[in-house]
PDB file of N, CA and C in Angstrom:
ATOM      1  N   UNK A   1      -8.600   1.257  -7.084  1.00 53.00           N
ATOM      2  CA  UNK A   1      -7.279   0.647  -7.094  1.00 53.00           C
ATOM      3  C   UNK A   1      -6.939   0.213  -5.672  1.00 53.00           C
ATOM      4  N   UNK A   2      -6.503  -1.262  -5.247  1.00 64.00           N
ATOM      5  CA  UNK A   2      -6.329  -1.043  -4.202  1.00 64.00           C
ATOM      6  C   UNK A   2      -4.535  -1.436  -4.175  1.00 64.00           C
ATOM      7  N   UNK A   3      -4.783  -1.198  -2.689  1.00 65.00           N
ATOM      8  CA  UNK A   3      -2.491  -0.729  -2.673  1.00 65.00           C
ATOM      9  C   UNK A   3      -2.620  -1.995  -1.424  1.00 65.00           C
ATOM     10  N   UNK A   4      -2.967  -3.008  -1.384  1.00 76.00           N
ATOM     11  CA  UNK A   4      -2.961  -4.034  -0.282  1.00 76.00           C
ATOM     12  C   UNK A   4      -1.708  -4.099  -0.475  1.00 76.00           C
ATOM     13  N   UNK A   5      -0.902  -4.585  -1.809  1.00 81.00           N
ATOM     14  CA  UNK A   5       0.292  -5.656  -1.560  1.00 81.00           C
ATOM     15  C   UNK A   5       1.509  -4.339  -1.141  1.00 81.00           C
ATOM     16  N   UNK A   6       1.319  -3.194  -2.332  1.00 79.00           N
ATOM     17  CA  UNK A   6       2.227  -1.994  -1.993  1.00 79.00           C
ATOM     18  C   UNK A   6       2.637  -2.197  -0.720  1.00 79.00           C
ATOM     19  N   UNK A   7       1.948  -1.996   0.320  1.00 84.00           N
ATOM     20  CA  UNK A   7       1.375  -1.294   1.565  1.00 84.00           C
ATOM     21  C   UNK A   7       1.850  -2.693   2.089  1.00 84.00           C
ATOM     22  N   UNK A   8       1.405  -3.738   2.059  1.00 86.00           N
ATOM     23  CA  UNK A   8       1.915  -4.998   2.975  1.00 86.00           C
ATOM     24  C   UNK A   8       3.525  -5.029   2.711  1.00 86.00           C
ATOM     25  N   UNK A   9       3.955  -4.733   1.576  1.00 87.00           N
ATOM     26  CA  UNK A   9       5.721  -4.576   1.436  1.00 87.00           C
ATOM     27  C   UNK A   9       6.383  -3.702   2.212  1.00 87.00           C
ATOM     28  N   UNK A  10       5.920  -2.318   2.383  1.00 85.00           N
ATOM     29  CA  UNK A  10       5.992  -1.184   3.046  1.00 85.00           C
ATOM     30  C   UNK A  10       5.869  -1.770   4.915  1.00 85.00           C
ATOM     31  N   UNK A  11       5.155  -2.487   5.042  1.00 87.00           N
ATOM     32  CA  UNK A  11       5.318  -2.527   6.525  1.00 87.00           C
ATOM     33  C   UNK A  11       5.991  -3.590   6.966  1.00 87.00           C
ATOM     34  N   UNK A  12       6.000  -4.868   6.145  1.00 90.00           N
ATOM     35  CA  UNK A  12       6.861  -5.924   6.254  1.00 90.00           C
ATOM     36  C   UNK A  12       8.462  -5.307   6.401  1.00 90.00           C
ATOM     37  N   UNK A  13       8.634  -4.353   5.171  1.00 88.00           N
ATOM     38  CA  UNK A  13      10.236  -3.926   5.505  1.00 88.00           C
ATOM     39  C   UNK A  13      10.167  -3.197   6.532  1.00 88.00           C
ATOM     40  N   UNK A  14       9.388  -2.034   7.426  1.00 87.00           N
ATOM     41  CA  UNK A  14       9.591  -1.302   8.292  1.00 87.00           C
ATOM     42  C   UNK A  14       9.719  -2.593   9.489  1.00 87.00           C
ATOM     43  N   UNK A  15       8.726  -3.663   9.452  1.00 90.00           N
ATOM     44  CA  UNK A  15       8.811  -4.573  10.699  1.00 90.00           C
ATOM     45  C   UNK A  15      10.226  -5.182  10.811  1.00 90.00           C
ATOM     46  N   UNK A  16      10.967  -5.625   9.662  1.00 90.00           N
ATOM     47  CA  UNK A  16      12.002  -6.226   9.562  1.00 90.00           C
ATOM     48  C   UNK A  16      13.524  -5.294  10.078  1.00 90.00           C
ATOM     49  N   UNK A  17      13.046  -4.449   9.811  1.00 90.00           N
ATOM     50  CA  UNK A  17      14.174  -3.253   9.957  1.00 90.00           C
ATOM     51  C   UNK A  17      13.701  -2.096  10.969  1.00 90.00           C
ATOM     52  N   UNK A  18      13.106  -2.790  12.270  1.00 86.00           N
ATOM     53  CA  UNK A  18      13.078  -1.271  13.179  1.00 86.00           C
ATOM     54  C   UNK A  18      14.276  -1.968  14.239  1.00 86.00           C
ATOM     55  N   UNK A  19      15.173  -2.116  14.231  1.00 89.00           N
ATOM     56  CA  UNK A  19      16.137  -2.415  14.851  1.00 89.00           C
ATOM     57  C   UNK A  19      17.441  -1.537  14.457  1.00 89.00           C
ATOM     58  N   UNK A  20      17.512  -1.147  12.933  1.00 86.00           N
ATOM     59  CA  UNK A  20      18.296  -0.217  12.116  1.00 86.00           C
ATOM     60  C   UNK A  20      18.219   1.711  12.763  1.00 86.00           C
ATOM     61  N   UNK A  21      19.318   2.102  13.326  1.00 81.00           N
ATOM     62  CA  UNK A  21      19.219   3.509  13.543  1.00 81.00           C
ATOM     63  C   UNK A  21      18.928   4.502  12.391  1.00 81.00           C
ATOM     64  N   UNK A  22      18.473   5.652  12.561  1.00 73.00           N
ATOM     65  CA  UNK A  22      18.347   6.673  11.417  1.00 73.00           C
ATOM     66  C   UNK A  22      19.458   7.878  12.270  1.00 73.00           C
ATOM     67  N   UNK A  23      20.769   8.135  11.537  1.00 71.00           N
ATOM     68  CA  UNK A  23      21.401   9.079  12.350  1.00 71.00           C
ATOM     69  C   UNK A  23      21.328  10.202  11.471  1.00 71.00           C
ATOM     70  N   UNK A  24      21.279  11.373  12.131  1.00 69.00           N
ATOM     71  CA  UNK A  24      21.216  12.656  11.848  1.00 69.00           C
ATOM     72  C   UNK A  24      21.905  13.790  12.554  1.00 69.00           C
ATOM     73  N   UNK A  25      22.799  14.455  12.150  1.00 71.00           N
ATOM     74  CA  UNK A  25      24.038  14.943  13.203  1.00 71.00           C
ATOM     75  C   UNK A  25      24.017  16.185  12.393  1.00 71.00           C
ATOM     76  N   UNK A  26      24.415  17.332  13.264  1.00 68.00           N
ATOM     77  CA  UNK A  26      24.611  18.838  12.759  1.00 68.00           C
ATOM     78  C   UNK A  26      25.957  18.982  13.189  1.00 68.00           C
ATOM     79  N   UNK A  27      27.091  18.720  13.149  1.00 70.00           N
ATOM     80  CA  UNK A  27      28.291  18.950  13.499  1.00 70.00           C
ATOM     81  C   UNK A  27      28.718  20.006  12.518  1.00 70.00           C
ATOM     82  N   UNK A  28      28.319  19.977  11.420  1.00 72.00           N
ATOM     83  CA  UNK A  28      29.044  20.633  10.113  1.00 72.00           C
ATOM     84  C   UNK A  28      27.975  21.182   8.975  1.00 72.00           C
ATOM     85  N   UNK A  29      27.230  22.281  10.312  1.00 73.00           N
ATOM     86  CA  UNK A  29      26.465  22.693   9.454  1.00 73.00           C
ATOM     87  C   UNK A  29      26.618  23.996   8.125  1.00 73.00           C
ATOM     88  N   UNK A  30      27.910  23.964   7.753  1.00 77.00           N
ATOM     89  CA  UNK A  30      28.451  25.041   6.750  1.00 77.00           C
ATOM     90  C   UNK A  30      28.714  23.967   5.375  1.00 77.00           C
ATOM     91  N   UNK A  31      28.363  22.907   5.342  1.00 80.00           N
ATOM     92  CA  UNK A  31      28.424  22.336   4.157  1.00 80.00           C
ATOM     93  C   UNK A  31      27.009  21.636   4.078  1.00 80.00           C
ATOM     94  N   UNK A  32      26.831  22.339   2.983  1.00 84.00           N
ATOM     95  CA  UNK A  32      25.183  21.673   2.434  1.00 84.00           C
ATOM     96  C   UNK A  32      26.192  21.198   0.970  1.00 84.00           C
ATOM     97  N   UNK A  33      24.824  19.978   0.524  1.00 88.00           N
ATOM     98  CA  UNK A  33      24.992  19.023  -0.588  1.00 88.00           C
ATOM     99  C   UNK A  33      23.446  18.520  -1.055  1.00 88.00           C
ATOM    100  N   UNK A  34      23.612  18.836  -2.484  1.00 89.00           N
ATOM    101  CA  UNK A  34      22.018  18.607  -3.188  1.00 89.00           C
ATOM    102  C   UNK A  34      22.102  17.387  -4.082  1.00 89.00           C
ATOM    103  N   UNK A  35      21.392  16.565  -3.898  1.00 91.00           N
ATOM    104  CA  UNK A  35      21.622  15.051  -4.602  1.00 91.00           C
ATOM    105  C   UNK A  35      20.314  14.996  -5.600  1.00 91.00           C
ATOM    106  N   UNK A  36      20.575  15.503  -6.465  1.00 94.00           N
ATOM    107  CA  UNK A  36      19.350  15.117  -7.796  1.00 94.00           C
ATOM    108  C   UNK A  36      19.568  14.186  -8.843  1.00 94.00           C
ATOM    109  N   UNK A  37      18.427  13.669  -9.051  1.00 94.00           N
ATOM    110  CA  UNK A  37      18.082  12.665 -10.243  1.00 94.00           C
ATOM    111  C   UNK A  37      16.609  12.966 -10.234  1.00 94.00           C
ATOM    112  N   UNK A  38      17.091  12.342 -12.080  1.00 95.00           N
ATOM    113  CA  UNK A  38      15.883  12.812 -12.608  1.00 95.00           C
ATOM    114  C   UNK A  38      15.455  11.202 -13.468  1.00 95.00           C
ATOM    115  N   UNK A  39      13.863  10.805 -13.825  1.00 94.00           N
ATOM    116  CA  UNK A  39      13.515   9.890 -14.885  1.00 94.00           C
ATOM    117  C   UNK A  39      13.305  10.196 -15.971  1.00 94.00           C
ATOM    118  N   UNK A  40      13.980   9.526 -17.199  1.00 95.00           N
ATOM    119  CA  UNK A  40      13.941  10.346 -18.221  1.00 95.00           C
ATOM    120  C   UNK A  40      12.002   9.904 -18.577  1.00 95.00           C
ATOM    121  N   UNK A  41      10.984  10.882 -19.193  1.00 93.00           N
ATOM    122  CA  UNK A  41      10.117  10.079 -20.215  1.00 93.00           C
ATOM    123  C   UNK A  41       9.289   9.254 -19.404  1.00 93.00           C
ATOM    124  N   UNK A  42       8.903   9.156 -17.968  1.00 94.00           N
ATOM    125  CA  UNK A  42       7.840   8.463 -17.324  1.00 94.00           C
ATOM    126  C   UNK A  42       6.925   8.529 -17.354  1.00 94.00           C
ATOM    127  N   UNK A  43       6.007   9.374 -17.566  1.00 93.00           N
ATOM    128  CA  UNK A  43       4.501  10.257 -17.163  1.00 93.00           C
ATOM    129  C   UNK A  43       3.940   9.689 -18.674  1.00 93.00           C
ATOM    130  N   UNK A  44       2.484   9.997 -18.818  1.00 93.00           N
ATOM    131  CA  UNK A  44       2.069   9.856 -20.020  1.00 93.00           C
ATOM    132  C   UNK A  44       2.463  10.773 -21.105  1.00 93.00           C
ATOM    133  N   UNK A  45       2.667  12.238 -20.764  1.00 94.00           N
ATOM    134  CA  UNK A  45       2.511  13.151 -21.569  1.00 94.00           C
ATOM    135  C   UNK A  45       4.383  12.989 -21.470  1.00 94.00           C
ATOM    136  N   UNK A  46       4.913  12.363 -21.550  1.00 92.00           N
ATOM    137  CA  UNK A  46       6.090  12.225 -22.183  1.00 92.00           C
ATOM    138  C   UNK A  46       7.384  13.154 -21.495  1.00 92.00           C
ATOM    139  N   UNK A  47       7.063  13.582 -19.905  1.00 94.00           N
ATOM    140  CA  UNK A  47       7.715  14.897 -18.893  1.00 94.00           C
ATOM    141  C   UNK A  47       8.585  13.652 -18.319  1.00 94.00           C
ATOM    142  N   UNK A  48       9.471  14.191 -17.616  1.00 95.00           N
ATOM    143  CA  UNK A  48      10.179  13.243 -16.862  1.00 95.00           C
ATOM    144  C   UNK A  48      10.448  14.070 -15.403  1.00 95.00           C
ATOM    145  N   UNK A  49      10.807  13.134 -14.411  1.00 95.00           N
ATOM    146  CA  UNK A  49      10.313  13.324 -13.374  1.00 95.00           C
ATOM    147  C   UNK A  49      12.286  13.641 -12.319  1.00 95.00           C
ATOM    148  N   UNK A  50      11.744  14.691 -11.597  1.00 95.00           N
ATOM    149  CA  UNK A  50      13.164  14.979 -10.942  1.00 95.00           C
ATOM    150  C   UNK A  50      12.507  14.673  -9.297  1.00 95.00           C
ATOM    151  N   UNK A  51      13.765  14.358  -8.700  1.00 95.00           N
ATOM    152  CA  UNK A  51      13.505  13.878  -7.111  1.00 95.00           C
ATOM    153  C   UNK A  51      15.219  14.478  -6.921  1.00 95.00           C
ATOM    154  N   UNK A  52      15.325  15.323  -5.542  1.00 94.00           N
ATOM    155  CA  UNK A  52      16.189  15.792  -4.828  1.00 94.00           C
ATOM    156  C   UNK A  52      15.867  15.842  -3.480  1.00 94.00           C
ATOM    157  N   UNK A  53      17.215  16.124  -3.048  1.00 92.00           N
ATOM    158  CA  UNK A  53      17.117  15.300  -1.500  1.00 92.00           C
ATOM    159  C   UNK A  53      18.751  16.656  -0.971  1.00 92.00           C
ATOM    160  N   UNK A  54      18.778  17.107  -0.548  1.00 89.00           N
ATOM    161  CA  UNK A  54      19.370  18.480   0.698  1.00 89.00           C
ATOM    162  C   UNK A  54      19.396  17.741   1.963  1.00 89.00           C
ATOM    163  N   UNK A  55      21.196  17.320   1.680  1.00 85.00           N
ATOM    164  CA  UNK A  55      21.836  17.192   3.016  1.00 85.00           C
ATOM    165  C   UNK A  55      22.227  18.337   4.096  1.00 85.00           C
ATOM    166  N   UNK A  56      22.454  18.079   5.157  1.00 80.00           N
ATOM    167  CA  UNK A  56      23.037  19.994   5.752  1.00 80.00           C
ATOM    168  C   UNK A  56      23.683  18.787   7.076  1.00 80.00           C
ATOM    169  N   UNK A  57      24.766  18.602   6.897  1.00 75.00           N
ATOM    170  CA  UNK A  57      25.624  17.936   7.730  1.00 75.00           C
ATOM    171  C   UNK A  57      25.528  16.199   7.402  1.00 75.00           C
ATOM    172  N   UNK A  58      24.589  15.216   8.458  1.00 75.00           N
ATOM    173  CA  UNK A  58      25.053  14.078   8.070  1.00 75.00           C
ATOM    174  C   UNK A  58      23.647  14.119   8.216  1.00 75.00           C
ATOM    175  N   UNK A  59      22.747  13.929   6.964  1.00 76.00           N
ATOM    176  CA  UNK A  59      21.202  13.174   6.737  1.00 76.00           C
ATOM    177  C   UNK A  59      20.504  13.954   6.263  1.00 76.00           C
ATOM    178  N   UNK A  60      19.476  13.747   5.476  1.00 79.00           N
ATOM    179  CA  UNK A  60      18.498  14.408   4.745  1.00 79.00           C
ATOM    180  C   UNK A  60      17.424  15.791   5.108  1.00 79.00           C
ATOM    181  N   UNK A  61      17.777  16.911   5.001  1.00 82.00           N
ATOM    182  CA  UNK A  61      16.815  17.624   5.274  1.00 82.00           C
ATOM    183  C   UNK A  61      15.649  17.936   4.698  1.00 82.00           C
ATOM    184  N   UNK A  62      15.737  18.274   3.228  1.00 87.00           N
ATOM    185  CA  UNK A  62      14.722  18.522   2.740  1.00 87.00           C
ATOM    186  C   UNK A  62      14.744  17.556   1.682  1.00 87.00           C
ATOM    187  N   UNK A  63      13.458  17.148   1.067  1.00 90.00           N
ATOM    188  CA  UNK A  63      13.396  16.134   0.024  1.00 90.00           C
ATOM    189  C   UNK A  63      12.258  16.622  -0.874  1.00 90.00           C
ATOM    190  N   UNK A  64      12.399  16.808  -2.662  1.00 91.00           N
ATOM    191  CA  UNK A  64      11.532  17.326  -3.581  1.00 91.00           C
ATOM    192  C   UNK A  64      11.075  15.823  -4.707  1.00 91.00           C
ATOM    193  N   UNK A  65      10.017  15.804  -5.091  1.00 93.00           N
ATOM    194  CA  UNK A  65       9.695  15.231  -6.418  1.00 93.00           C
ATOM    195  C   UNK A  65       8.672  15.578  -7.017  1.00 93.00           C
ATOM    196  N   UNK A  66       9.049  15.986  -8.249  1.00 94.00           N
ATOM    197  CA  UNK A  66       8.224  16.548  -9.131  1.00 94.00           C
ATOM    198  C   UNK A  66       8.469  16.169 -10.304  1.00 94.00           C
ATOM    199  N   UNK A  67       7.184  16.302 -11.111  1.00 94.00           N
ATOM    200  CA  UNK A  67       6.961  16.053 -12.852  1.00 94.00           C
ATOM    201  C   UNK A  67       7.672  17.597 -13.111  1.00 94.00           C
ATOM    202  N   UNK A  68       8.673  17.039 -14.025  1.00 94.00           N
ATOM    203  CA  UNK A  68       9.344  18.487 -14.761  1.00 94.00           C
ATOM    204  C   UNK A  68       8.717  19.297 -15.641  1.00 94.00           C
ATOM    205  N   UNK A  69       8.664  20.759 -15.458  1.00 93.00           N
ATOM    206  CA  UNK A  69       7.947  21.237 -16.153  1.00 93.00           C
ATOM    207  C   UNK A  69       7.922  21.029 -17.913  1.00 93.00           C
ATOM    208  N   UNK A  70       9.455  21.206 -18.448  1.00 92.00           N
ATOM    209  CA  UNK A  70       9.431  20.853 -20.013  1.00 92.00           C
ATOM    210  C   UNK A  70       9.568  19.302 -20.468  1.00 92.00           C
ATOM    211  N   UNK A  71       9.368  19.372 -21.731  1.00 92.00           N
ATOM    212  CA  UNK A  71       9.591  17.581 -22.390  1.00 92.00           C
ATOM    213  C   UNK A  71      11.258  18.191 -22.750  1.00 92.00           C
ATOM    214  N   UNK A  72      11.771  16.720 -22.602  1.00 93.00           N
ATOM    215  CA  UNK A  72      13.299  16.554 -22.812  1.00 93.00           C
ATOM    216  C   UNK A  72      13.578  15.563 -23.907  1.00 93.00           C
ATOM    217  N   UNK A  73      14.456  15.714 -24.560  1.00 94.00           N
ATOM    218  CA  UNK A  73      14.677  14.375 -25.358  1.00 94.00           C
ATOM    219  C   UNK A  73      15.365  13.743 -25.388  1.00 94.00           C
ATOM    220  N   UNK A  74      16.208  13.702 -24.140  1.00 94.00           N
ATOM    221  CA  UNK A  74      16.940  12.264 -23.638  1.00 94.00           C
ATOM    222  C   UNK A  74      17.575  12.727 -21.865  1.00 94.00           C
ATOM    223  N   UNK A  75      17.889  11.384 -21.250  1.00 93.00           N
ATOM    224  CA  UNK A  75      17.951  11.630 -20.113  1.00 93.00           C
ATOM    225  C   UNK A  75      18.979  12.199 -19.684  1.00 93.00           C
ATOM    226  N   UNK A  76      20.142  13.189 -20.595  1.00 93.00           N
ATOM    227  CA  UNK A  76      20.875  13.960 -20.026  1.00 93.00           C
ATOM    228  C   UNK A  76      20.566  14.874 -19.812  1.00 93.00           C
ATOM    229  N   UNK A  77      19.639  15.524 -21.339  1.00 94.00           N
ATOM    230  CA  UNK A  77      18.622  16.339 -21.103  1.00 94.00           C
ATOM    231  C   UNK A  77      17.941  16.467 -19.712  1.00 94.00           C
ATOM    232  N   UNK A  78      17.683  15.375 -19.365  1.00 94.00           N
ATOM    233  CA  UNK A  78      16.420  15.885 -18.181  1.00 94.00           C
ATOM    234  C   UNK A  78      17.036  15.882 -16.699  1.00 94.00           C
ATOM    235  N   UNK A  79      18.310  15.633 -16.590  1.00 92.00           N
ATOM    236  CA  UNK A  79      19.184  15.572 -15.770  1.00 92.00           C
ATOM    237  C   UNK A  79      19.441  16.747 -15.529  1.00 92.00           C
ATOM    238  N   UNK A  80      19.984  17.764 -16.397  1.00 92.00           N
ATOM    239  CA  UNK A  80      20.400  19.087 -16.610  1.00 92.00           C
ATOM    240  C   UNK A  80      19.019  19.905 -16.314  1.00 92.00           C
ATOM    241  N   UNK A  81      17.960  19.635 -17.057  1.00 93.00           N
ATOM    242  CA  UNK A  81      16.869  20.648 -16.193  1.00 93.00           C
ATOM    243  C   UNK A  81      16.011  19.967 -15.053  1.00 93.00           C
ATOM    244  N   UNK A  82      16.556  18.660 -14.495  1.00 90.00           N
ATOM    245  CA  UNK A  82      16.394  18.624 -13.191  1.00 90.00           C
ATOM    246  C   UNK A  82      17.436  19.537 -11.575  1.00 90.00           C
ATOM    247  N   UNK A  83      18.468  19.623 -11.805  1.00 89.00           N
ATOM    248  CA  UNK A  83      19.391  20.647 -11.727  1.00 89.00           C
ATOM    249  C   UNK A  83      18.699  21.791 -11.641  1.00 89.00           C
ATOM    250  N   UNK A  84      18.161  22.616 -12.029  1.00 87.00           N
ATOM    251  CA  UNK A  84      17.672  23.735 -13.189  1.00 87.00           C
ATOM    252  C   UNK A  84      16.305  23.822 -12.019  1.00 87.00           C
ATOM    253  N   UNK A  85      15.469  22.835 -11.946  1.00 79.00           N
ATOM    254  CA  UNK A  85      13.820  23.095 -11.959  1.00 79.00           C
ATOM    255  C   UNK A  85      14.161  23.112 -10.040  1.00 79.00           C
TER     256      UNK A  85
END
């Protein structure tokens, strides 16, 4: 498989946008915030997929994505045990 064009998109936007700051500030480190979403039904075997992202003041600390462990049968469902997983 090759990822030429992936990969040529990927650096075209980094070339276009290294002028853009990335800010990251600890002023207020007593409030953390967990931002999850999940895809309902992506994978072959019919799992859907959760991605979270852990703020701790202003910017991203930690970031997860994973195939969910159970099958769901709709995407509120998989919302709720993205939450959960």
């Amino acid at each position: 498989m090759r990822m030429t064009g992936p990969l040529r998109r990927v650096l075209k936007y980094l070339h276009g946008t290294v002028y853009l700051s990335l800010t990251l500030d600890a002023s207020n480190l007593t409030f953390m915030q967990w931002w999850v979403d999940a895809s309902f039904a992506v994978h072959p075997d019919y799992r859907s997929h959760t991605g979270a992202v852990l703020s701790l003041g202003k910017g991203g600390v930690i970031s997860v994505s994973r195939k969910q462990r159970l099958n769901t049968k709709s995407s509120t469902e998989a919302e709720v045990v993205g939450v959960d997983d």
